[in-house]
């Protein structure tokens, strides 16, 4: 089984359970290790679904408590960072704030006032032509990947969350992001949370995986758990999808170094 490197804590205000409960669930499901990656603080108050900078000491403490309660079980320290064009310096500052094992780069915001995955804006999502929606999302995703600031990018085709999809071959959207990852030595995650969203599909689509595989871009497999029961959820279909695309390994992270792990 592979690690699960994408799980949240109550500090982001929309996840529940102590990190130790996530760790217990991971042990129960036979995962070799886990890592937390809660939503990153912003330099100023930005929205209500992330840690504040003042919460960071508690974040480290919660993870330390989980390590103490599950001796010998590896628990890594990560962060899910919102990528917004122009915020690169802030990510560099965050990167220096702790001995991170990895940083995840995520595009949730299409504009500074529109998180594409927020159900509160589903009307805006549905009113936007799919081609426009996808162009906005994928150009931000390309910049995120191209920035080289992150160890891997999250949920690559998150924009499909409420079902919008332009007509025709979608590889034209995937290719620039995959090229950016290949050029910068990046990676991405298969994220099973999509199965729990209206689209009911794993992120990303098989075609993305096939292109990434042929470009030699590695992947990890994560649950994006927001409660302990979601740890390692749907890893079997995710692993099968990775194998179908030709992948034979995933990754482990330590101090922002990656190590291949057989799939
Ligand atoms: Zn979240
Ligand atoms: Fe996310
Ligand atoms: Fe997440």
mmCIF file with all atom_site columns, C-alpha atoms in Angstrom, residues 20-229:
data_model
loop_
_atom_site.group_PDB
_atom_site.id
_atom_site.type_symbol
_atom_site.label_atom_id
_atom_site.label_alt_id
_atom_site.label_comp_id
_atom_site.label_asym_id
_atom_site.label_entity_id
_atom_site.label_seq_id
_atom_site.pdbx_PDB_ins_code
_atom_site.Cartn_x
_atom_site.Cartn_y
_atom_site.Cartn_z
_atom_site.occupancy
_atom_site.B_iso_or_equiv
_atom_site.pdbx_formal_charge
_atom_site.auth_seq_id
_atom_site.auth_comp_id
_atom_site.auth_asym_id
_atom_site.auth_atom_id
_atom_site.pdbx_PDB_model_num
ATOM 1   C CA . UNK A 1 20  ? -3.987  10.784 16.006  1.00 0.00 ? 20  UNK A CA 1
ATOM 2   C CA . UNK A 1 21  ? -7.365  9.393  14.885  1.00 0.00 ? 21  UNK A CA 1
ATOM 3   C CA . UNK A 1 22  ? -6.272  9.729  11.249  1.00 0.00 ? 22  UNK A CA 1
ATOM 4   C CA . UNK A 1 23  ? -3.045  7.899  12.108  1.00 0.00 ? 23  UNK A CA 1
ATOM 5   C CA . UNK A 1 24  ? -4.960  5.088  13.837  1.00 0.00 ? 24  UNK A CA 1
ATOM 6   C CA . UNK A 1 25  ? -7.180  4.712  10.775  1.00 0.00 ? 25  UNK A CA 1
ATOM 7   C CA . UNK A 1 26  ? -4.099  4.583  8.513   1.00 0.00 ? 26  UNK A CA 1
ATOM 8   C CA . UNK A 1 27  ? -2.560  1.839  10.659  1.00 0.00 ? 27  UNK A CA 1
ATOM 9   C CA . UNK A 1 28  ? -5.830  -0.063 10.601  1.00 0.00 ? 28  UNK A CA 1
ATOM 10  C CA . UNK A 1 29  ? -5.919  0.165  6.784   1.00 0.00 ? 29  UNK A CA 1
ATOM 11  C CA . UNK A 1 30  ? -2.282  -0.949 6.459   1.00 0.00 ? 30  UNK A CA 1
ATOM 12  C CA . UNK A 1 31  ? -0.792  2.283  5.095   1.00 0.00 ? 31  UNK A CA 1
ATOM 13  C CA . UNK A 1 32  ? 3.008   2.472  5.490   1.00 0.00 ? 32  UNK A CA 1
ATOM 14  C CA . UNK A 1 33  ? 2.978   6.160  6.476   1.00 0.00 ? 33  UNK A CA 1
ATOM 15  C CA . UNK A 1 34  ? 0.902   9.331  6.274   1.00 0.00 ? 34  UNK A CA 1
ATOM 16  C CA . UNK A 1 35  ? 1.382   13.070 6.102   1.00 0.00 ? 35  UNK A CA 1
ATOM 17  C CA . UNK A 1 36  ? -0.786  16.048 6.977   1.00 0.00 ? 36  UNK A CA 1
ATOM 18  C CA . UNK A 1 37  ? -1.242  18.906 4.541   1.00 0.00 ? 37  UNK A CA 1
ATOM 19  C CA . UNK A 1 38  ? -3.710  21.379 5.940   1.00 0.00 ? 38  UNK A CA 1
ATOM 20  C CA . UNK A 1 39  ? -4.793  24.521 4.081   1.00 0.00 ? 39  UNK A CA 1
ATOM 21  C CA . UNK A 1 40  ? -2.032  27.118 4.328   1.00 0.00 ? 40  UNK A CA 1
ATOM 22  C CA . UNK A 1 41  ? -2.202  30.457 6.113   1.00 0.00 ? 41  UNK A CA 1
ATOM 23  C CA . UNK A 1 42  ? -2.325  33.560 3.935   1.00 0.00 ? 42  UNK A CA 1
ATOM 24  C CA . UNK A 1 43  ? -0.424  36.771 4.701   1.00 0.00 ? 43  UNK A CA 1
ATOM 25  C CA . UNK A 1 44  ? -3.689  38.526 5.574   1.00 0.00 ? 44  UNK A CA 1
ATOM 26  C CA . UNK A 1 45  ? -7.175  37.214 6.313   1.00 0.00 ? 45  UNK A CA 1
ATOM 27  C CA . UNK A 1 46  ? -8.399  35.716 3.048   1.00 0.00 ? 46  UNK A CA 1
ATOM 28  C CA . UNK A 1 47  ? -11.245 33.226 3.534   1.00 0.00 ? 47  UNK A CA 1
ATOM 29  C CA . UNK A 1 48  ? -12.701 31.110 6.319   1.00 0.00 ? 48  UNK A CA 1
ATOM 30  C CA . UNK A 1 49  ? -11.456 27.653 5.332   1.00 0.00 ? 49  UNK A CA 1
ATOM 31  C CA . UNK A 1 50  ? -7.758  27.685 6.222   1.00 0.00 ? 50  UNK A CA 1
ATOM 32  C CA . UNK A 1 51  ? -5.368  27.956 9.153   1.00 0.00 ? 51  UNK A CA 1
ATOM 33  C CA . UNK A 1 52  ? -4.377  31.393 10.349  1.00 0.00 ? 52  UNK A CA 1
ATOM 34  C CA . UNK A 1 53  ? -0.691  32.083 10.773  1.00 0.00 ? 53  UNK A CA 1
ATOM 35  C CA . UNK A 1 54  ? -1.344  32.090 14.545  1.00 0.00 ? 54  UNK A CA 1
ATOM 36  C CA . UNK A 1 55  ? -2.533  28.462 14.255  1.00 0.00 ? 55  UNK A CA 1
ATOM 37  C CA . UNK A 1 56  ? 0.788   27.162 12.935  1.00 0.00 ? 56  UNK A CA 1
ATOM 38  C CA . UNK A 1 57  ? 2.300   26.300 16.361  1.00 0.00 ? 57  UNK A CA 1
ATOM 39  C CA . UNK A 1 58  ? -0.846  24.312 17.181  1.00 0.00 ? 58  UNK A CA 1
ATOM 40  C CA . UNK A 1 59  ? -0.613  22.536 13.809  1.00 0.00 ? 59  UNK A CA 1
ATOM 41  C CA . UNK A 1 60  ? 2.906   21.340 14.586  1.00 0.00 ? 60  UNK A CA 1
ATOM 42  C CA . UNK A 1 61  ? 1.801   20.394 18.100  1.00 0.00 ? 61  UNK A CA 1
ATOM 43  C CA . UNK A 1 62  ? -1.173  18.331 16.836  1.00 0.00 ? 62  UNK A CA 1
ATOM 44  C CA . UNK A 1 63  ? 1.120   16.387 14.522  1.00 0.00 ? 63  UNK A CA 1
ATOM 45  C CA . UNK A 1 64  ? 3.608   15.875 17.350  1.00 0.00 ? 64  UNK A CA 1
ATOM 46  C CA . UNK A 1 65  ? 0.759   14.578 19.548  1.00 0.00 ? 65  UNK A CA 1
ATOM 47  C CA . UNK A 1 66  ? -0.247  12.128 16.807  1.00 0.00 ? 66  UNK A CA 1
ATOM 48  C CA . UNK A 1 67  ? 3.365   10.909 16.548  1.00 0.00 ? 67  UNK A CA 1
ATOM 49  C CA . UNK A 1 68  ? 3.462   10.364 20.310  1.00 0.00 ? 68  UNK A CA 1
ATOM 50  C CA . UNK A 1 69  ? 0.204   8.404  20.255  1.00 0.00 ? 69  UNK A CA 1
ATOM 51  C CA . UNK A 1 70  ? 1.324   6.089  17.409  1.00 0.00 ? 70  UNK A CA 1
ATOM 52  C CA . UNK A 1 71  ? 4.980   5.355  18.202  1.00 0.00 ? 71  UNK A CA 1
ATOM 53  C CA . UNK A 1 72  ? 6.999   4.040  15.265  1.00 0.00 ? 72  UNK A CA 1
ATOM 54  C CA . UNK A 1 73  ? 4.401   5.034  12.674  1.00 0.00 ? 73  UNK A CA 1
ATOM 55  C CA . UNK A 1 74  ? 5.854   7.661  10.294  1.00 0.00 ? 74  UNK A CA 1
ATOM 56  C CA . UNK A 1 75  ? 3.853   10.913 10.134  1.00 0.00 ? 75  UNK A CA 1
ATOM 57  C CA . UNK A 1 76  ? 5.141   13.545 7.720   1.00 0.00 ? 76  UNK A CA 1
ATOM 58  C CA . UNK A 1 77  ? 4.673   17.290 7.805   1.00 0.00 ? 77  UNK A CA 1
ATOM 59  C CA . UNK A 1 78  ? 3.215   18.962 4.747   1.00 0.00 ? 78  UNK A CA 1
ATOM 60  C CA . UNK A 1 79  ? 1.043   21.876 3.736   1.00 0.00 ? 79  UNK A CA 1
ATOM 61  C CA . UNK A 1 80  ? -1.583  22.334 1.003   1.00 0.00 ? 80  UNK A CA 1
ATOM 62  C CA . UNK A 1 81  ? -0.721  25.741 -0.431  1.00 0.00 ? 81  UNK A CA 1
ATOM 63  C CA . UNK A 1 82  ? -3.188  27.715 -2.492  1.00 0.00 ? 82  UNK A CA 1
ATOM 64  C CA . UNK A 1 83  ? -1.442  28.903 -5.601  1.00 0.00 ? 83  UNK A CA 1
ATOM 65  C CA . UNK A 1 84  ? -2.474  32.403 -6.665  1.00 0.00 ? 84  UNK A CA 1
ATOM 66  C CA . UNK A 1 85  ? -0.494  34.162 -9.364  1.00 0.00 ? 85  UNK A CA 1
ATOM 67  C CA . UNK A 1 86  ? 1.570   36.876 -7.643  1.00 0.00 ? 86  UNK A CA 1
ATOM 68  C CA . UNK A 1 87  ? 1.666   35.078 -4.269  1.00 0.00 ? 87  UNK A CA 1
ATOM 69  C CA . UNK A 1 88  ? 4.929   33.241 -5.001  1.00 0.00 ? 88  UNK A CA 1
ATOM 70  C CA . UNK A 1 89  ? 6.941   35.194 -2.399  1.00 0.00 ? 89  UNK A CA 1
ATOM 71  C CA . UNK A 1 90  ? 4.505   34.151 0.298   1.00 0.00 ? 90  UNK A CA 1
ATOM 72  C CA . UNK A 1 91  ? 4.994   30.476 -0.574  1.00 0.00 ? 91  UNK A CA 1
ATOM 73  C CA . UNK A 1 92  ? 8.755   30.971 -0.343  1.00 0.00 ? 92  UNK A CA 1
ATOM 74  C CA . UNK A 1 93  ? 8.255   32.454 3.132   1.00 0.00 ? 93  UNK A CA 1
ATOM 75  C CA . UNK A 1 94  ? 6.016   29.561 4.204   1.00 0.00 ? 94  UNK A CA 1
ATOM 76  C CA . UNK A 1 95  ? 8.589   27.097 2.876   1.00 0.00 ? 95  UNK A CA 1
ATOM 77  C CA . UNK A 1 96  ? 11.160  28.547 5.293   1.00 0.00 ? 96  UNK A CA 1
ATOM 78  C CA . UNK A 1 97  ? 8.857   28.400 8.333   1.00 0.00 ? 97  UNK A CA 1
ATOM 79  C CA . UNK A 1 98  ? 9.135   24.694 9.178   1.00 0.00 ? 98  UNK A CA 1
ATOM 80  C CA . UNK A 1 99  ? 11.043  21.515 8.298   1.00 0.00 ? 99  UNK A CA 1
ATOM 81  C CA . UNK A 1 100 ? 8.394   20.442 5.761   1.00 0.00 ? 100 UNK A CA 1
ATOM 82  C CA . UNK A 1 101 ? 8.548   17.000 4.227   1.00 0.00 ? 101 UNK A CA 1
ATOM 83  C CA . UNK A 1 102 ? 6.625   18.299 1.212   1.00 0.00 ? 102 UNK A CA 1
ATOM 84  C CA . UNK A 1 103 ? 4.541   21.223 -0.027  1.00 0.00 ? 103 UNK A CA 1
ATOM 85  C CA . UNK A 1 104 ? 1.456   20.679 -2.178  1.00 0.00 ? 104 UNK A CA 1
ATOM 86  C CA . UNK A 1 105 ? 0.459   23.297 -4.740  1.00 0.00 ? 105 UNK A CA 1
ATOM 87  C CA . UNK A 1 106 ? -3.292  23.662 -5.293  1.00 0.00 ? 106 UNK A CA 1
ATOM 88  C CA . UNK A 1 107 ? -5.371  25.778 -7.585  1.00 0.00 ? 107 UNK A CA 1
ATOM 89  C CA . UNK A 1 108 ? -8.752  26.387 -5.982  1.00 0.00 ? 108 UNK A CA 1
ATOM 90  C CA . UNK A 1 109 ? -9.128  30.064 -6.900  1.00 0.00 ? 109 UNK A CA 1
ATOM 91  C CA . UNK A 1 110 ? -9.947  31.016 -10.482 1.00 0.00 ? 110 UNK A CA 1
ATOM 92  C CA . UNK A 1 111 ? -9.968  34.657 -9.374  1.00 0.00 ? 111 UNK A CA 1
ATOM 93  C CA . UNK A 1 112 ? -9.171  35.963 -5.868  1.00 0.00 ? 112 UNK A CA 1
ATOM 94  C CA . UNK A 1 113 ? -12.906 35.861 -5.048  1.00 0.00 ? 113 UNK A CA 1
ATOM 95  C CA . UNK A 1 114 ? -13.901 32.542 -6.629  1.00 0.00 ? 114 UNK A CA 1
ATOM 96  C CA . UNK A 1 115 ? -12.845 29.153 -5.353  1.00 0.00 ? 115 UNK A CA 1
ATOM 97  C CA . UNK A 1 116 ? -13.955 26.791 -8.105  1.00 0.00 ? 116 UNK A CA 1
ATOM 98  C CA . UNK A 1 117 ? -14.703 23.924 -5.705  1.00 0.00 ? 117 UNK A CA 1
ATOM 99  C CA . UNK A 1 118 ? -16.821 26.002 -3.311  1.00 0.00 ? 118 UNK A CA 1
ATOM 100 C CA . UNK A 1 119 ? -20.462 24.843 -3.501  1.00 0.00 ? 119 UNK A CA 1
ATOM 101 C CA . UNK A 1 120 ? -21.505 28.409 -2.582  1.00 0.00 ? 120 UNK A CA 1
ATOM 102 C CA . UNK A 1 121 ? -20.426 29.450 -6.104  1.00 0.00 ? 121 UNK A CA 1
ATOM 103 C CA . UNK A 1 122 ? -21.977 26.599 -8.046  1.00 0.00 ? 122 UNK A CA 1
ATOM 104 C CA . UNK A 1 123 ? -24.312 29.112 -9.755  1.00 0.00 ? 123 UNK A CA 1
ATOM 105 C CA . UNK A 1 124 ? -21.331 31.042 -11.023 1.00 0.00 ? 124 UNK A CA 1
ATOM 106 C CA . UNK A 1 125 ? -19.755 27.751 -12.139 1.00 0.00 ? 125 UNK A CA 1
ATOM 107 C CA . UNK A 1 126 ? -22.831 26.698 -14.049 1.00 0.00 ? 126 UNK A CA 1
ATOM 108 C CA . UNK A 1 127 ? -23.252 30.119 -15.681 1.00 0.00 ? 127 UNK A CA 1
ATOM 109 C CA . UNK A 1 128 ? -19.691 30.098 -17.020 1.00 0.00 ? 128 UNK A CA 1
ATOM 110 C CA . UNK A 1 129 ? -19.125 28.443 -20.430 1.00 0.00 ? 129 UNK A CA 1
ATOM 111 C CA . UNK A 1 130 ? -17.108 25.241 -19.809 1.00 0.00 ? 130 UNK A CA 1
ATOM 112 C CA . UNK A 1 131 ? -14.361 26.330 -22.235 1.00 0.00 ? 131 UNK A CA 1
ATOM 113 C CA . UNK A 1 132 ? -13.861 29.552 -20.305 1.00 0.00 ? 132 UNK A CA 1
ATOM 114 C CA . UNK A 1 133 ? -13.939 27.773 -16.954 1.00 0.00 ? 133 UNK A CA 1
ATOM 115 C CA . UNK A 1 134 ? -11.375 25.235 -18.082 1.00 0.00 ? 134 UNK A CA 1
ATOM 116 C CA . UNK A 1 135 ? -9.071  27.836 -19.667 1.00 0.00 ? 135 UNK A CA 1
ATOM 117 C CA . UNK A 1 136 ? -9.019  29.898 -16.462 1.00 0.00 ? 136 UNK A CA 1
ATOM 118 C CA . UNK A 1 137 ? -8.356  26.856 -14.327 1.00 0.00 ? 137 UNK A CA 1
ATOM 119 C CA . UNK A 1 138 ? -5.679  25.220 -16.471 1.00 0.00 ? 138 UNK A CA 1
ATOM 120 C CA . UNK A 1 139 ? -3.719  28.388 -17.083 1.00 0.00 ? 139 UNK A CA 1
ATOM 121 C CA . UNK A 1 140 ? -3.495  28.873 -13.295 1.00 0.00 ? 140 UNK A CA 1
ATOM 122 C CA . UNK A 1 141 ? -2.578  25.189 -12.902 1.00 0.00 ? 141 UNK A CA 1
ATOM 123 C CA . UNK A 1 142 ? 0.191   25.590 -15.468 1.00 0.00 ? 142 UNK A CA 1
ATOM 124 C CA . UNK A 1 143 ? 1.627   28.581 -13.589 1.00 0.00 ? 143 UNK A CA 1
ATOM 125 C CA . UNK A 1 144 ? 1.376   26.619 -10.346 1.00 0.00 ? 144 UNK A CA 1
ATOM 126 C CA . UNK A 1 145 ? 3.306   23.697 -11.854 1.00 0.00 ? 145 UNK A CA 1
ATOM 127 C CA . UNK A 1 146 ? 5.786   25.986 -13.631 1.00 0.00 ? 146 UNK A CA 1
ATOM 128 C CA . UNK A 1 147 ? 6.567   27.887 -10.391 1.00 0.00 ? 147 UNK A CA 1
ATOM 129 C CA . UNK A 1 148 ? 8.609   24.938 -9.137  1.00 0.00 ? 148 UNK A CA 1
ATOM 130 C CA . UNK A 1 149 ? 7.573   25.881 -5.586  1.00 0.00 ? 149 UNK A CA 1
ATOM 131 C CA . UNK A 1 150 ? 5.810   22.611 -4.812  1.00 0.00 ? 150 UNK A CA 1
ATOM 132 C CA . UNK A 1 151 ? 6.744   18.957 -4.440  1.00 0.00 ? 151 UNK A CA 1
ATOM 133 C CA . UNK A 1 152 ? 3.554   17.941 -6.159  1.00 0.00 ? 152 UNK A CA 1
ATOM 134 C CA . UNK A 1 153 ? 0.344   19.542 -7.386  1.00 0.00 ? 153 UNK A CA 1
ATOM 135 C CA . UNK A 1 154 ? -3.041  18.564 -5.949  1.00 0.00 ? 154 UNK A CA 1
ATOM 136 C CA . UNK A 1 155 ? -6.181  17.227 -7.677  1.00 0.00 ? 155 UNK A CA 1
ATOM 137 C CA . UNK A 1 156 ? -5.018  18.146 -11.225 1.00 0.00 ? 156 UNK A CA 1
ATOM 138 C CA . UNK A 1 157 ? -8.428  18.406 -12.901 1.00 0.00 ? 157 UNK A CA 1
ATOM 139 C CA . UNK A 1 158 ? -10.386 19.803 -9.924  1.00 0.00 ? 158 UNK A CA 1
ATOM 140 C CA . UNK A 1 159 ? -12.286 22.082 -12.339 1.00 0.00 ? 159 UNK A CA 1
ATOM 141 C CA . UNK A 1 160 ? -14.504 19.132 -13.324 1.00 0.00 ? 160 UNK A CA 1
ATOM 142 C CA . UNK A 1 161 ? -15.894 19.003 -9.756  1.00 0.00 ? 161 UNK A CA 1
ATOM 143 C CA . UNK A 1 162 ? -19.465 20.034 -10.637 1.00 0.00 ? 162 UNK A CA 1
ATOM 144 C CA . UNK A 1 163 ? -19.440 18.317 -14.016 1.00 0.00 ? 163 UNK A CA 1
ATOM 145 C CA . UNK A 1 164 ? -18.502 21.046 -16.532 1.00 0.00 ? 164 UNK A CA 1
ATOM 146 C CA . UNK A 1 165 ? -16.395 19.726 -19.398 1.00 0.00 ? 165 UNK A CA 1
ATOM 147 C CA . UNK A 1 166 ? -15.668 21.310 -22.766 1.00 0.00 ? 166 UNK A CA 1
ATOM 148 C CA . UNK A 1 167 ? -16.369 19.238 -25.876 1.00 0.00 ? 167 UNK A CA 1
ATOM 149 C CA . UNK A 1 168 ? -13.683 17.246 -27.639 1.00 0.00 ? 168 UNK A CA 1
ATOM 150 C CA . UNK A 1 169 ? -10.293 15.896 -26.666 1.00 0.00 ? 169 UNK A CA 1
ATOM 151 C CA . UNK A 1 170 ? -9.260  17.381 -23.307 1.00 0.00 ? 170 UNK A CA 1
ATOM 152 C CA . UNK A 1 171 ? -5.557  16.651 -23.717 1.00 0.00 ? 171 UNK A CA 1
ATOM 153 C CA . UNK A 1 172 ? -5.063  20.224 -24.926 1.00 0.00 ? 172 UNK A CA 1
ATOM 154 C CA . UNK A 1 173 ? -5.751  21.362 -21.356 1.00 0.00 ? 173 UNK A CA 1
ATOM 155 C CA . UNK A 1 174 ? -3.573  18.709 -19.738 1.00 0.00 ? 174 UNK A CA 1
ATOM 156 C CA . UNK A 1 175 ? -0.476  19.023 -21.925 1.00 0.00 ? 175 UNK A CA 1
ATOM 157 C CA . UNK A 1 176 ? 0.872   22.419 -20.743 1.00 0.00 ? 176 UNK A CA 1
ATOM 158 C CA . UNK A 1 177 ? 0.614   21.424 -17.062 1.00 0.00 ? 177 UNK A CA 1
ATOM 159 C CA . UNK A 1 178 ? 2.318   18.107 -17.663 1.00 0.00 ? 178 UNK A CA 1
ATOM 160 C CA . UNK A 1 179 ? 5.075   19.827 -19.673 1.00 0.00 ? 179 UNK A CA 1
ATOM 161 C CA . UNK A 1 180 ? 5.551   22.298 -16.794 1.00 0.00 ? 180 UNK A CA 1
ATOM 162 C CA . UNK A 1 181 ? 5.844   19.417 -14.304 1.00 0.00 ? 181 UNK A CA 1
ATOM 163 C CA . UNK A 1 182 ? 8.270   17.543 -16.562 1.00 0.00 ? 182 UNK A CA 1
ATOM 164 C CA . UNK A 1 183 ? 10.425  20.668 -17.074 1.00 0.00 ? 183 UNK A CA 1
ATOM 165 C CA . UNK A 1 184 ? 10.612  21.522 -13.369 1.00 0.00 ? 184 UNK A CA 1
ATOM 166 C CA . UNK A 1 185 ? 10.953  18.005 -11.926 1.00 0.00 ? 185 UNK A CA 1
ATOM 167 C CA . UNK A 1 186 ? 7.492   18.166 -10.389 1.00 0.00 ? 186 UNK A CA 1
ATOM 168 C CA . UNK A 1 187 ? 4.912   15.527 -9.573  1.00 0.00 ? 187 UNK A CA 1
ATOM 169 C CA . UNK A 1 188 ? 1.152   15.351 -9.013  1.00 0.00 ? 188 UNK A CA 1
ATOM 170 C CA . UNK A 1 189 ? -1.364  13.430 -6.964  1.00 0.00 ? 189 UNK A CA 1
ATOM 171 C CA . UNK A 1 190 ? -4.173  11.099 -7.762  1.00 0.00 ? 190 UNK A CA 1
ATOM 172 C CA . UNK A 1 191 ? -6.837  12.390 -5.364  1.00 0.00 ? 191 UNK A CA 1
ATOM 173 C CA . UNK A 1 192 ? -9.732  10.103 -4.497  1.00 0.00 ? 192 UNK A CA 1
ATOM 174 C CA . UNK A 1 193 ? -11.878 12.901 -3.011  1.00 0.00 ? 193 UNK A CA 1
ATOM 175 C CA . UNK A 1 194 ? -13.393 13.467 -6.456  1.00 0.00 ? 194 UNK A CA 1
ATOM 176 C CA . UNK A 1 195 ? -15.360 10.245 -5.913  1.00 0.00 ? 195 UNK A CA 1
ATOM 177 C CA . UNK A 1 196 ? -17.062 11.987 -2.971  1.00 0.00 ? 196 UNK A CA 1
ATOM 178 C CA . UNK A 1 197 ? -17.916 15.136 -5.000  1.00 0.00 ? 197 UNK A CA 1
ATOM 179 C CA . UNK A 1 198 ? -20.759 15.718 -7.498  1.00 0.00 ? 198 UNK A CA 1
ATOM 180 C CA . UNK A 1 199 ? -18.539 14.610 -10.433 1.00 0.00 ? 199 UNK A CA 1
ATOM 181 C CA . UNK A 1 200 ? -18.006 11.187 -8.747  1.00 0.00 ? 200 UNK A CA 1
ATOM 182 C CA . UNK A 1 201 ? -14.633 10.657 -10.425 1.00 0.00 ? 201 UNK A CA 1
ATOM 183 C CA . UNK A 1 202 ? -11.059 10.398 -9.247  1.00 0.00 ? 202 UNK A CA 1
ATOM 184 C CA . UNK A 1 203 ? -8.830  13.414 -10.023 1.00 0.00 ? 203 UNK A CA 1
ATOM 185 C CA . UNK A 1 204 ? -7.251  13.348 -12.597 1.00 0.00 ? 204 UNK A CA 1
ATOM 186 C CA . UNK A 1 205 ? -8.812  11.580 -15.593 1.00 0.00 ? 205 UNK A CA 1
ATOM 187 C CA . UNK A 1 206 ? -7.115  8.531  -17.109 1.00 0.00 ? 206 UNK A CA 1
ATOM 188 C CA . UNK A 1 207 ? -6.049  10.551 -20.188 1.00 0.00 ? 207 UNK A CA 1
ATOM 189 C CA . UNK A 1 208 ? -4.120  12.943 -17.929 1.00 0.00 ? 208 UNK A CA 1
ATOM 190 C CA . UNK A 1 209 ? -2.436  9.970  -16.269 1.00 0.00 ? 209 UNK A CA 1
ATOM 191 C CA . UNK A 1 210 ? -1.440  8.453  -19.593 1.00 0.00 ? 210 UNK A CA 1
ATOM 192 C CA . UNK A 1 211 ? 0.108   11.710 -20.819 1.00 0.00 ? 211 UNK A CA 1
ATOM 193 C CA . UNK A 1 212 ? 1.922   12.244 -17.517 1.00 0.00 ? 212 UNK A CA 1
ATOM 194 C CA . UNK A 1 213 ? 3.209   8.692  -17.593 1.00 0.00 ? 213 UNK A CA 1
ATOM 195 C CA . UNK A 1 214 ? 4.650   9.119  -21.082 1.00 0.00 ? 214 UNK A CA 1
ATOM 196 C CA . UNK A 1 215 ? 6.276   12.414 -19.985 1.00 0.00 ? 215 UNK A CA 1
ATOM 197 C CA . UNK A 1 216 ? 7.876   10.600 -17.028 1.00 0.00 ? 216 UNK A CA 1
ATOM 198 C CA . UNK A 1 217 ? 6.085   12.671 -14.371 1.00 0.00 ? 217 UNK A CA 1
ATOM 199 C CA . UNK A 1 218 ? 5.715   10.721 -11.085 1.00 0.00 ? 218 UNK A CA 1
ATOM 200 C CA . UNK A 1 219 ? 2.657   10.615 -8.856  1.00 0.00 ? 219 UNK A CA 1
ATOM 201 C CA . UNK A 1 220 ? 1.429   10.013 -5.338  1.00 0.00 ? 220 UNK A CA 1
ATOM 202 C CA . UNK A 1 221 ? -1.995  8.666  -4.332  1.00 0.00 ? 221 UNK A CA 1
ATOM 203 C CA . UNK A 1 222 ? -3.932  10.618 -1.699  1.00 0.00 ? 222 UNK A CA 1
ATOM 204 C CA . UNK A 1 223 ? -7.370  10.738 -0.101  1.00 0.00 ? 223 UNK A CA 1
ATOM 205 C CA . UNK A 1 224 ? -7.690  14.431 0.837   1.00 0.00 ? 224 UNK A CA 1
ATOM 206 C CA . UNK A 1 225 ? -9.288  13.170 4.065   1.00 0.00 ? 225 UNK A CA 1
ATOM 207 C CA . UNK A 1 226 ? -11.263 15.729 6.044   1.00 0.00 ? 226 UNK A CA 1
ATOM 208 C CA . UNK A 1 227 ? -12.289 13.134 8.655   1.00 0.00 ? 227 UNK A CA 1
ATOM 209 C CA . UNK A 1 228 ? -10.492 10.049 9.988   1.00 0.00 ? 228 UNK A CA 1
ATOM 210 C CA . UNK A 1 229 ? -12.701 7.524  8.155   1.00 0.00 ? 229 UNK A CA 1
#
